[in-house]
Coordinates of N, CA, C and O in Angstrom, one line a residue:
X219 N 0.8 -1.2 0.0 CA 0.0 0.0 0.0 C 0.8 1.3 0.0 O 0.5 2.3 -0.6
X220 N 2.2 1.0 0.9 CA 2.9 2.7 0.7 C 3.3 2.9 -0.8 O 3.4 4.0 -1.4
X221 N 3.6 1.2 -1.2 CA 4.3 1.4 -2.5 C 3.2 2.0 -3.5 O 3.4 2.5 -4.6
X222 N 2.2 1.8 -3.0 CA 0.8 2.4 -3.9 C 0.6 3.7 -3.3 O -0.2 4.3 -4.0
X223 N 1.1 4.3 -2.5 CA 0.9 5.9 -2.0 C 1.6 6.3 -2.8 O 1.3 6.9 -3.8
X224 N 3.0 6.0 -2.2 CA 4.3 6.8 -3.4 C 4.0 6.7 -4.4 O 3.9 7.8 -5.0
X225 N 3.8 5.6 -5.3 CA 3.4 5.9 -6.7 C 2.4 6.9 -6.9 O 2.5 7.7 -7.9
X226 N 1.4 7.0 -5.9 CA 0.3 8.3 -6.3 C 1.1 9.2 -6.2 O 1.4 9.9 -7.2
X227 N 1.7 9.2 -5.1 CA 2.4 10.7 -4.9 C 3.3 11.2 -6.1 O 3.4 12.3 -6.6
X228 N 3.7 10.2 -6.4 CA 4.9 10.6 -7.7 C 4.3 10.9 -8.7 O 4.8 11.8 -9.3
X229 N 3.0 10.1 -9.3 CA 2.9 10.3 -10.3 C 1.8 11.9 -10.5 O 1.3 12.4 -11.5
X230 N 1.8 12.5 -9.0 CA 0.6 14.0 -8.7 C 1.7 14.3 -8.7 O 1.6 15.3 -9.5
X231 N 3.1 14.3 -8.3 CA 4.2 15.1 -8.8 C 4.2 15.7 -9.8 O 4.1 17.0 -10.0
X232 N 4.4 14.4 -10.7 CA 4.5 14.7 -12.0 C 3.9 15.6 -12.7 O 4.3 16.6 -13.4
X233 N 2.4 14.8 -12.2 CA 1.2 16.2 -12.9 C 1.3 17.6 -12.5 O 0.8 18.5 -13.0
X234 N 2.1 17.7 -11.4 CA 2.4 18.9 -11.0 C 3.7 19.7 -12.2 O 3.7 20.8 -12.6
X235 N 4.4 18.7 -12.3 CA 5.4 19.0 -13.2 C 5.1 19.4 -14.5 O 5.3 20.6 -14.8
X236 N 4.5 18.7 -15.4 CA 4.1 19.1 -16.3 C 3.1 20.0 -16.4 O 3.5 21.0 -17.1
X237 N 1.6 20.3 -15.7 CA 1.5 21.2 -15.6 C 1.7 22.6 -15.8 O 1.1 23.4 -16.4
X238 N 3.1 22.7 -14.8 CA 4.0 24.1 -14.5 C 4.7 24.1 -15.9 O 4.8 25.1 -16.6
X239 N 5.2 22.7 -16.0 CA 5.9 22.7 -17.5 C 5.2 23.4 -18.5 O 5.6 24.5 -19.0
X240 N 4.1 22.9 -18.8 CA 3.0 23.6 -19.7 C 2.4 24.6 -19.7 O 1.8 25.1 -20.6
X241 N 2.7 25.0 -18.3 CA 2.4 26.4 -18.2 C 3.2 27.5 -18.5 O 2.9 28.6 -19.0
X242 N 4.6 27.0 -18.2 CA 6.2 27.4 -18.8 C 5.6 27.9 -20.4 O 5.7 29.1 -20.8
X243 N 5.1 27.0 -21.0 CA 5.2 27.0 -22.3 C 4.1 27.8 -22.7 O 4.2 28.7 -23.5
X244 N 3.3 27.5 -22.1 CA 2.1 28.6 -22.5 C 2.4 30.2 -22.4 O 2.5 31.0 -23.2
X245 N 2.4 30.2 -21.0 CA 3.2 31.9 -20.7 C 4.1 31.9 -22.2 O 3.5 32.2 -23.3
X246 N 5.0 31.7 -22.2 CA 6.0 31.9 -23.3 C 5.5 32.4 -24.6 O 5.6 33.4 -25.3
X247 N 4.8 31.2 -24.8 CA 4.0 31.6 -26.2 C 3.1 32.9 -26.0 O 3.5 33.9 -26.6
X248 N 2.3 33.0 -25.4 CA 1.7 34.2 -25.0 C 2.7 35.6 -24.6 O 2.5 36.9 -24.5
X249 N 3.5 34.9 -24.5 CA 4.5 35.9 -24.7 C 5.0 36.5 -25.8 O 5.3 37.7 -25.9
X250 N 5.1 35.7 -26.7 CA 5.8 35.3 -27.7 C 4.6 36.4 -28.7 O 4.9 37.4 -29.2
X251 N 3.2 35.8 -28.7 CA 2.5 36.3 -29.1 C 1.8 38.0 -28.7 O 1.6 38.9 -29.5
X252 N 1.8 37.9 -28.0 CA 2.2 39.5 -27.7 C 2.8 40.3 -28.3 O 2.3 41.3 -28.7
X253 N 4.3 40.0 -28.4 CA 5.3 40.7 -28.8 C 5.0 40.8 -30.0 O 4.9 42.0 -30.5
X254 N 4.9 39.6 -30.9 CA 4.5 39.9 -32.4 C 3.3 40.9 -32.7 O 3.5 41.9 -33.4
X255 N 2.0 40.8 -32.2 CA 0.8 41.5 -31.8 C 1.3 42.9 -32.0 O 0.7 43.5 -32.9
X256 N 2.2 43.6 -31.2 CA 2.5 44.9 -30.9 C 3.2 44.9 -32.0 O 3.0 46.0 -32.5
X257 N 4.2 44.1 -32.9 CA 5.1 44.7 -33.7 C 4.0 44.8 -34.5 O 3.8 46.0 -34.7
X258 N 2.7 43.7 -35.2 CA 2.3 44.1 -35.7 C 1.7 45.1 -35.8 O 1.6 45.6 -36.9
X259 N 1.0 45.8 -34.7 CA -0.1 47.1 -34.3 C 0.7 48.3 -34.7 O 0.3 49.1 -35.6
X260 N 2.1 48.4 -34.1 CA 3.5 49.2 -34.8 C 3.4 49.5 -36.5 O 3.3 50.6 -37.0
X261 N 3.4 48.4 -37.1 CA 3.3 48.4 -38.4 C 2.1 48.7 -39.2 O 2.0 49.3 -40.3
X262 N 1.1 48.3 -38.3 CA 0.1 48.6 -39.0 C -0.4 50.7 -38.8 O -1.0 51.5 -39.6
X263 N 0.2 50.8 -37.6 CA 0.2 52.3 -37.2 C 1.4 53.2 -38.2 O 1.4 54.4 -38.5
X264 N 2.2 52.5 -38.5 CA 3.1 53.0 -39.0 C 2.4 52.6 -41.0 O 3.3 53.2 -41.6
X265 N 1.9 52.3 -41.6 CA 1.2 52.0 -42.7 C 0.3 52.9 -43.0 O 0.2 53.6 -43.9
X266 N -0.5 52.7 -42.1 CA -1.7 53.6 -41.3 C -1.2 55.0 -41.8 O -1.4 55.5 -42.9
X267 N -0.3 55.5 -40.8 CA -0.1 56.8 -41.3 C 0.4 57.4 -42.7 O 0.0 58.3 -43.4
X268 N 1.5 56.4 -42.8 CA 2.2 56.8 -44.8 C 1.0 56.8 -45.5 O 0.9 57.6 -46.5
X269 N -0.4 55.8 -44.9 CA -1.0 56.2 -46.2 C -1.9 57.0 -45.9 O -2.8 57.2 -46.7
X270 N -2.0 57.8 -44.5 CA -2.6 58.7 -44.7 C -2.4 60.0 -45.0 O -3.3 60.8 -45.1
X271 N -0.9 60.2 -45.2 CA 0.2 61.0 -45.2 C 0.1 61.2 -46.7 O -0.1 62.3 -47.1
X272 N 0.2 60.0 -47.7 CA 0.6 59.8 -48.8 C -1.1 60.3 -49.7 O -1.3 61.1 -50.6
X273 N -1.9 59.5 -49.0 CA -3.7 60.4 -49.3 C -3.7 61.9 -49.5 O -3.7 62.5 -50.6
X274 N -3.8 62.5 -48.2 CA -3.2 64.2 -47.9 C -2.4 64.7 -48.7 O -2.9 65.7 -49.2
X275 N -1.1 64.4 -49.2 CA 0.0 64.9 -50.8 C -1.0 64.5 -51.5 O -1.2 65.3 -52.4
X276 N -2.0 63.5 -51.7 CA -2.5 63.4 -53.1 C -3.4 64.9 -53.4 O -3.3 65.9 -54.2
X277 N -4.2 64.6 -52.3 CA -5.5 65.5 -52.5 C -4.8 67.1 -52.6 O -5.1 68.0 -53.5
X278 N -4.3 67.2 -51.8 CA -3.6 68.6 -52.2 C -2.8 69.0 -53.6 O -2.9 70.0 -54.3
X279 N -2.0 68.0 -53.9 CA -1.8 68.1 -55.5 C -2.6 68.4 -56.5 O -2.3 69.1 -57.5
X280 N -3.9 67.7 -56.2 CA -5.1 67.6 -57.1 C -5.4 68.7 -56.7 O -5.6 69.3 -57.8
X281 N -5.7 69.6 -55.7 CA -6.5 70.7 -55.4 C -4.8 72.4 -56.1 O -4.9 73.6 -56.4
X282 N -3.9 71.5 -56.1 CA -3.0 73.1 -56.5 C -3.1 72.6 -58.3 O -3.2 73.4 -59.2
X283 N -3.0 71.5 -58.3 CA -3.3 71.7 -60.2 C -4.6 72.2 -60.3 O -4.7 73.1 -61.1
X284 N -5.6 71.8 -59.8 CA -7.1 72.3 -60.1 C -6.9 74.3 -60.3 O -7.3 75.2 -61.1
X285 N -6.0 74.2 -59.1 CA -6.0 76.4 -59.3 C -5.0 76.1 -60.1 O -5.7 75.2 -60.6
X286 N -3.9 76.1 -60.7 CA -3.0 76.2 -61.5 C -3.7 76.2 -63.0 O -3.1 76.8 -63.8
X287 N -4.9 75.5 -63.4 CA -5.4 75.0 -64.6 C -6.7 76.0 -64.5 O -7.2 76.4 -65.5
X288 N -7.3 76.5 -63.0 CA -8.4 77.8 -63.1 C -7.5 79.0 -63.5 O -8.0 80.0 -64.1
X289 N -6.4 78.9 -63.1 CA -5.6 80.2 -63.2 C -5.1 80.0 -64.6 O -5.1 81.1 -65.2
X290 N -4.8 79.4 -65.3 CA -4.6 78.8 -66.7 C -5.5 79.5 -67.8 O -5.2 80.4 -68.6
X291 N -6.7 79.0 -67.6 CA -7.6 79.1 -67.6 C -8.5 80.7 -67.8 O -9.2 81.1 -68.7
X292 N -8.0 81.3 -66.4 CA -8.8 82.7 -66.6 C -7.7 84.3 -67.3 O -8.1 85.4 -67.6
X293 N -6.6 83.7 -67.3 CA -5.3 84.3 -67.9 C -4.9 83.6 -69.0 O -3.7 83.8 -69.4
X294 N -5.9 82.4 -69.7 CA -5.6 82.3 -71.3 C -5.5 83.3 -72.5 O -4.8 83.3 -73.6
X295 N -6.6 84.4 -71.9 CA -7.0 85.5 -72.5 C -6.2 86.4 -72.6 O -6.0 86.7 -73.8
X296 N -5.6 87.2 -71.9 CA -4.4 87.8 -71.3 C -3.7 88.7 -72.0 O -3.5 89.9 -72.0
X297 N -3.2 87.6 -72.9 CA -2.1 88.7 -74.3 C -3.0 88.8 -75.3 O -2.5 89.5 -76.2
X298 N -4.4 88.3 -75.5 CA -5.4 89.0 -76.7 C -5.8 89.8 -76.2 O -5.9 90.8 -77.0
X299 N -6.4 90.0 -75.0 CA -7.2 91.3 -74.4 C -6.0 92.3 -74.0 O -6.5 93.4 -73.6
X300 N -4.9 92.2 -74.0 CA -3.7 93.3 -73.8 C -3.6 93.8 -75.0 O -3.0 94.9 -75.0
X301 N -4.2 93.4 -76.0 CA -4.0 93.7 -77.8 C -5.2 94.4 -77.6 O -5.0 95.6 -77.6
X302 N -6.7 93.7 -77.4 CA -7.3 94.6 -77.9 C -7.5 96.1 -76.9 O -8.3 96.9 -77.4
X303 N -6.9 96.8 -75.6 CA -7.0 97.5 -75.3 C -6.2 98.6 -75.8 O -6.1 99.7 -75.2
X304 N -5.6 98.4 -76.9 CA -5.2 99.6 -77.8 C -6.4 99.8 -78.4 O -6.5 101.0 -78.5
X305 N -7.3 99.3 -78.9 CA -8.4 99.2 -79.2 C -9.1 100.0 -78.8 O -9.5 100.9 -79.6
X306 N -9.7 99.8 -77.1 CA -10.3 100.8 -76.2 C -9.7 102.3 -76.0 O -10.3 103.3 -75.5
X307 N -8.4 102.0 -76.4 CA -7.7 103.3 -76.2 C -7.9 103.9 -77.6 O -8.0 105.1 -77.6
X308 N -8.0 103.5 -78.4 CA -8.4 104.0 -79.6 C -10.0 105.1 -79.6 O -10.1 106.3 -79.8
X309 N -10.8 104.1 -79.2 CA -12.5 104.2 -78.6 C -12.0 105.7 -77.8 O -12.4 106.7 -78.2
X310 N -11.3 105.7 -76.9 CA -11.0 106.7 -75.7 C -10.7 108.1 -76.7 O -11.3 109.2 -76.5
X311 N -9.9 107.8 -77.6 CA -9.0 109.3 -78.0 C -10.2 109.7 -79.1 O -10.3 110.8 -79.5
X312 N -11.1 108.7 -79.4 CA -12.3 109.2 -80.0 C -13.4 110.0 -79.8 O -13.9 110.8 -80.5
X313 N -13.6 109.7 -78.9 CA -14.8 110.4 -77.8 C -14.2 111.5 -76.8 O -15.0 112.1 -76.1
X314 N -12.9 111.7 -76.7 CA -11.8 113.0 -76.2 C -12.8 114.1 -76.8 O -13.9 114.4 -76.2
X315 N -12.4 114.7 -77.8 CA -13.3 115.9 -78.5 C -14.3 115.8 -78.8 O -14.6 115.4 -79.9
X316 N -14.7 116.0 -78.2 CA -16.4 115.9 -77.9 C -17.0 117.1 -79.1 O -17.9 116.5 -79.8
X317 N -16.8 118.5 -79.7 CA -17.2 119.2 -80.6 C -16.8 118.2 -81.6 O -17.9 117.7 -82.1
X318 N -15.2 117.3 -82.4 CA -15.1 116.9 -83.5 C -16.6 115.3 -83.6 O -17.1 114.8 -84.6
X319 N -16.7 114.9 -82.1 CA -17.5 113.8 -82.7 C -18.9 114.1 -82.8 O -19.7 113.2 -83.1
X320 N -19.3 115.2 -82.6 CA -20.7 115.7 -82.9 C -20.8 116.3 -84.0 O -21.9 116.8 -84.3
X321 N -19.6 116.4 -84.9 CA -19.7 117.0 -86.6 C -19.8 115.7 -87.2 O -20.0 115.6 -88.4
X322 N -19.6 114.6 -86.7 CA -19.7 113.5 -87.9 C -20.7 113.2 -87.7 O -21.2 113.6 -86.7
X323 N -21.6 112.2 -88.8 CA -22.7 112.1 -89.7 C -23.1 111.2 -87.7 O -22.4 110.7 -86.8
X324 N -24.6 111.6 -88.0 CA -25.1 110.8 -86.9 C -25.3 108.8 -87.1 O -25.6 108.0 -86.3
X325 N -25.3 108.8 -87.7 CA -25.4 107.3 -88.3 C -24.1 106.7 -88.4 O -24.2 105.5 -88.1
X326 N -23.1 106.9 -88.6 CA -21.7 106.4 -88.3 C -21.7 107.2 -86.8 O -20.6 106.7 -86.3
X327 N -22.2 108.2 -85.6 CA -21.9 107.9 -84.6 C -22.5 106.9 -83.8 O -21.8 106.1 -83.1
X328 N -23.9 106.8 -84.0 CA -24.4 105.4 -84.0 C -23.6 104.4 -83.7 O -23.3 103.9 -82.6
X329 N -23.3 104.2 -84.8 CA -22.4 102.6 -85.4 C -21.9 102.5 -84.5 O -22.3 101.8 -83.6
X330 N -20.2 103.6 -84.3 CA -19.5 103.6 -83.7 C -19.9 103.0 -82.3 O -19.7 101.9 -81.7
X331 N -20.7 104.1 -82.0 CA -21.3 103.8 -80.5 C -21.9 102.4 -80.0 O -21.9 102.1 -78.8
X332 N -22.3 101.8 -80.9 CA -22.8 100.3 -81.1 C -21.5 99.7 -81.0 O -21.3 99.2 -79.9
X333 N -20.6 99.5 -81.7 CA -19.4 98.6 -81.9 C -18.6 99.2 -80.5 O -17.8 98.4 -80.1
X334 N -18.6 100.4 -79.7 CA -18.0 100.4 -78.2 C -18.5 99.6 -77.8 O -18.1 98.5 -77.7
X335 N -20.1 100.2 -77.4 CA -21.0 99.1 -76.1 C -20.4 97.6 -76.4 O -20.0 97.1 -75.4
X336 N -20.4 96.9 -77.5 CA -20.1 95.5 -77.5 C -18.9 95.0 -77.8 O -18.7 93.9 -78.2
X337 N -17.8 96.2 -77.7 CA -16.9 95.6 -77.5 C -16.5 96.1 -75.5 O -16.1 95.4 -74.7
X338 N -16.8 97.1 -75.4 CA -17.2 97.1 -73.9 C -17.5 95.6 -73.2 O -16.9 95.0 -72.3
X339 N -18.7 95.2 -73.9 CA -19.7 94.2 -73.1 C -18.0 92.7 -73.2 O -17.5 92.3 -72.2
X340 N -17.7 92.4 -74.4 CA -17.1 91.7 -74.5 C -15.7 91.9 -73.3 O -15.1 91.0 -72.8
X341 N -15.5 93.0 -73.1 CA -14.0 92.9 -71.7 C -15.0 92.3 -70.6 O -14.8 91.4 -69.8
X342 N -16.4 93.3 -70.5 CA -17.1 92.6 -68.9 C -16.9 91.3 -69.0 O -16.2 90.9 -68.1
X343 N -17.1 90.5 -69.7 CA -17.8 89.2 -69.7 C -16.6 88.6 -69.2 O -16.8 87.9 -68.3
X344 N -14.8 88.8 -69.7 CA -14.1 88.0 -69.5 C -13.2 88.9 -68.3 O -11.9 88.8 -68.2
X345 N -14.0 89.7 -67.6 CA -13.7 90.2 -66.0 C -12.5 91.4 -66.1 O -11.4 91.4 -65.6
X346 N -13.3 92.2 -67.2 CA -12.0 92.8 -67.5 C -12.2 94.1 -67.0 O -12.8 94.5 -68.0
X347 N -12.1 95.2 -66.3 CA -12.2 96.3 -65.8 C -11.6 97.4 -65.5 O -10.5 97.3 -64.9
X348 N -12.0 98.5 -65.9 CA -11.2 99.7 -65.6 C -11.0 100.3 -64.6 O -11.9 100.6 -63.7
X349 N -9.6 100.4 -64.4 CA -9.2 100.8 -62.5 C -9.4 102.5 -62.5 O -9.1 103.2 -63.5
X350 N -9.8 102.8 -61.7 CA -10.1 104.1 -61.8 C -8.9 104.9 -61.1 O -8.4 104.6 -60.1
X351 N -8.7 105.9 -61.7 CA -7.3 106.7 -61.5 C -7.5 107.9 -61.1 O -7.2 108.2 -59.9
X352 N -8.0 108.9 -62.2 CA -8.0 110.7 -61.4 C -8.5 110.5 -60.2 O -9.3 109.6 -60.0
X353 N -8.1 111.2 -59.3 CA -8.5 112.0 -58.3 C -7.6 110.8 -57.4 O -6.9 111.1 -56.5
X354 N -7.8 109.6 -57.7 CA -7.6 108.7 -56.4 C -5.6 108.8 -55.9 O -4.7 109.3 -56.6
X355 N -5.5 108.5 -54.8 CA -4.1 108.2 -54.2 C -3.6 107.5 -55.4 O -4.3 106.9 -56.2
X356 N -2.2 107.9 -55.3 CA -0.9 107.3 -56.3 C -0.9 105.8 -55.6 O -0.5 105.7 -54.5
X357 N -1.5 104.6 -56.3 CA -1.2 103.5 -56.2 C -0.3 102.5 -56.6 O -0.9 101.5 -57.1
X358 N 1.5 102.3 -56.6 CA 1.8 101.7 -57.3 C 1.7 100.3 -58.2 O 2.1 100.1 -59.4
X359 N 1.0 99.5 -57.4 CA 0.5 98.6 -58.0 C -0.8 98.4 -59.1 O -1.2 97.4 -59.7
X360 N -1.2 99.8 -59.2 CA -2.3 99.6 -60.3 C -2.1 101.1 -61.5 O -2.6 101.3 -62.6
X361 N -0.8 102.1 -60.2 CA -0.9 103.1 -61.8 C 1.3 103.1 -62.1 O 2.3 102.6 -61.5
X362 N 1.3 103.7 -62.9 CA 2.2 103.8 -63.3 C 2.6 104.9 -63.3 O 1.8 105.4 -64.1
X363 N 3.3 106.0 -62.9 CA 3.7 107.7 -62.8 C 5.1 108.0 -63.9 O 6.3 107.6 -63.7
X364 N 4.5 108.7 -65.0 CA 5.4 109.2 -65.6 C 5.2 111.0 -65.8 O 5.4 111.6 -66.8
X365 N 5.0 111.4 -64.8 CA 5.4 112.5 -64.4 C 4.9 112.8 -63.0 O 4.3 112.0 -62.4
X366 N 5.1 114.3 -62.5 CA 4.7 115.6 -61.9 C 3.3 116.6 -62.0 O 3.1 116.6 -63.3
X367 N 2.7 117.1 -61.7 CA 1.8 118.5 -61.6 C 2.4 118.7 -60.7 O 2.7 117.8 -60.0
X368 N 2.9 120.2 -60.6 CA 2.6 121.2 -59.1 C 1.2 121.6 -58.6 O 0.2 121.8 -59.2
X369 N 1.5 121.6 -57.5 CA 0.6 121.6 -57.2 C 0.6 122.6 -55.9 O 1.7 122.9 -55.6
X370 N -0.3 123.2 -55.3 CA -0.6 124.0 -54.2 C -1.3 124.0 -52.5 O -1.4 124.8 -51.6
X371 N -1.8 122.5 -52.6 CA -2.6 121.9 -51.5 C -1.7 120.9 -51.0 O -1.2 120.3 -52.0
X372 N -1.2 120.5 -49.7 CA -0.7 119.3 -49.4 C -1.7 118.8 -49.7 O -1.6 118.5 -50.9
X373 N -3.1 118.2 -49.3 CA -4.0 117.6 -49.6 C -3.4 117.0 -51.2 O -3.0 115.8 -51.0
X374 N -3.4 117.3 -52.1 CA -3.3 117.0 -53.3 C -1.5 116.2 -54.2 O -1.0 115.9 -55.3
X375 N -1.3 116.2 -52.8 CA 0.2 115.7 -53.1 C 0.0 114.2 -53.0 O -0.6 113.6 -52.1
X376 N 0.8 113.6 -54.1 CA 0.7 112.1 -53.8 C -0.8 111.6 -54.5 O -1.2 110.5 -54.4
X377 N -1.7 112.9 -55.2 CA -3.1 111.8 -55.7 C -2.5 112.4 -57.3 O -1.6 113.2 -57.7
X378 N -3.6 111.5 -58.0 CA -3.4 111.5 -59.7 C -4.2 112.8 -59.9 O -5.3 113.2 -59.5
X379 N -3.4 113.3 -60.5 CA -4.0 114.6 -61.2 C -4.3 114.3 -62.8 O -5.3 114.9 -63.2
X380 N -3.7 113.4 -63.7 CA -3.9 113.3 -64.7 C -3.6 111.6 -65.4 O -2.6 110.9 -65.4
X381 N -4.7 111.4 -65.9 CA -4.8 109.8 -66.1 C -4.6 109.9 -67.9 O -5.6 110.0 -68.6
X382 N -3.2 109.7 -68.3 CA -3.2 109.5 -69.8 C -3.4 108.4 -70.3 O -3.6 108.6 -71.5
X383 N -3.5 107.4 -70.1 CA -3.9 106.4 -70.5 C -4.3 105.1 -69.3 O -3.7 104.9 -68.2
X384 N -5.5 104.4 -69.9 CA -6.6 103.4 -68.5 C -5.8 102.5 -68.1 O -4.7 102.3 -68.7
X385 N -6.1 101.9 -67.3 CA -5.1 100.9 -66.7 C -6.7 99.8 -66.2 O -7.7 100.2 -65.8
X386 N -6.3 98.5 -66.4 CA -7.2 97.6 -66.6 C -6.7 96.6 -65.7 O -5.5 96.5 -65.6
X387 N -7.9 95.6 -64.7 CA -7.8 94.6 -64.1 C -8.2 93.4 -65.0 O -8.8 93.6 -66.0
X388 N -7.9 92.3 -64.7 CA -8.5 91.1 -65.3 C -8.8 90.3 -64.2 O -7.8 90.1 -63.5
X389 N -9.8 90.0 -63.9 CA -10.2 88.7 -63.0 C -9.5 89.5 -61.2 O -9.3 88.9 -60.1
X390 N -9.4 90.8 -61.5 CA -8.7 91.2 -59.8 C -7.3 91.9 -60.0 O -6.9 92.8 -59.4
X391 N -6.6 91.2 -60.8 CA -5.3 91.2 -61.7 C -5.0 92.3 -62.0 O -6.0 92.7 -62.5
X392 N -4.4 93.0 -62.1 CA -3.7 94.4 -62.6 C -2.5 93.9 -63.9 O -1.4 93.5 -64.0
X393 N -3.8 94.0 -65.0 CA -2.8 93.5 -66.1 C -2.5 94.6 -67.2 O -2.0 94.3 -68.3
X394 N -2.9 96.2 -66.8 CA -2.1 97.0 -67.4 C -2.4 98.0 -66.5 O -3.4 98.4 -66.1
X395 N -1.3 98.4 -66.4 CA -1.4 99.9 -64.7 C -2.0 101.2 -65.5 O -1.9 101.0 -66.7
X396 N -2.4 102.0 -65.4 CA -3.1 103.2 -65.8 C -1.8 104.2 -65.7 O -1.2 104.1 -64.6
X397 N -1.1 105.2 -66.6 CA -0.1 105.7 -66.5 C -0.7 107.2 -65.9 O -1.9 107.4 -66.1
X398 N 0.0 107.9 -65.3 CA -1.0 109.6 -65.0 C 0.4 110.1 -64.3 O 1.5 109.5 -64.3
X399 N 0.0 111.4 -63.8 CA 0.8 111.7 -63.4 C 0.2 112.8 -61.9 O -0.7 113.7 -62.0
X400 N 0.9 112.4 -61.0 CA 0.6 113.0 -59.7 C 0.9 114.1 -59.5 O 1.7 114.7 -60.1
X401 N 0.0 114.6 -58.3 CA 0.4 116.1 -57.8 C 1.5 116.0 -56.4 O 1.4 115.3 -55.3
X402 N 2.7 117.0 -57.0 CA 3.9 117.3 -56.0 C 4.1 118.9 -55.5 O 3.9 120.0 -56.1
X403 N 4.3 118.5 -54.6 CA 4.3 120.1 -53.7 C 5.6 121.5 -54.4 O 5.7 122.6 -53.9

């Protein structure tokens, strides 16, 4: 019978042994698995981001050629409508002497006057507008100063006294400055 105890005992040893043993192993693996778990979560965070990183450069590429191709686009026009405002300047130095264009035949003033309005209408359409000059402050960005007036007012120093030729925006654009010439003390 002891020799039948100790065998029990030995062999609840055992099971003791392996157990822990298998537990050894289990821990481990779960170990084991873990660690991989995180490298993968790492990688997947790290993926994760490049491509959200790599998304973000897209979309913004797409959105700077989109304005590069509107700006393309609304300044296609640009160097024909710089052409035809010799044109309007033409129209301008016409309607200047007001006595010589009321001696010509009323039916060619007409005309004339027809062929402004629509070629007028045609700069609106493609945002083309006249910057306005006399009287206002000397703006470098929209007029151009090729001379002086004296002048007698400080008030009047530094504004346009004389607008010789228009100066035109396109789309906001200052695509020809207005030349004039300011008043200096």
């Amino acid at each position: 019978m002891e020799k039948e105890k100790n065998k029990k005992e030995e062999n609840e040893l055992m099971d003791e042994v392996t157990i822990e043993e298998d537990n050894e192993i289990t821990n481990e693996l779960v170990k084991k698995t873990k660690e991989k778990l995180k490298k993968c979560e790492a990688e997947k965070r790290e993926y994760l981001s490049g491509w959200q990183r790599t998304k973000a450069d897209f979309i913004n590429a797409r959105r700077e050629e989109e304005e590069r191709r509107e700006s393309f686009i609304k300044f296609s026009e640009k160097e024909l409508i710089l052409r035809l405002l010799d044109l309007a300047d033409s129209f301008d130095r016409l309607f200047v002497d007001k006595k010589a264009w009321e001696t010509i035949d009323k039916n060619w003033r007409q005309g004339v006057e027809n062929l402004h309005s629509q070629f007028a209408d045609i700069l609106k359409k493609r945002k083309v507008e006249v910057i306005d000059a006399a009287g206002e402050m000397f703006n470098p960005e929209e007029h151009e100063s090729i001379g002086e007036i004296k002048v007698d007012k400080t008030e009047k120093e530094g504004i346009v006294m004389e607008e010789l030729r228009k100066g035109y925006k396109m789309h906001g654009a200052v695509i020809r400055p207005s030349l004039v010439k300011i008043g200096k003390l």
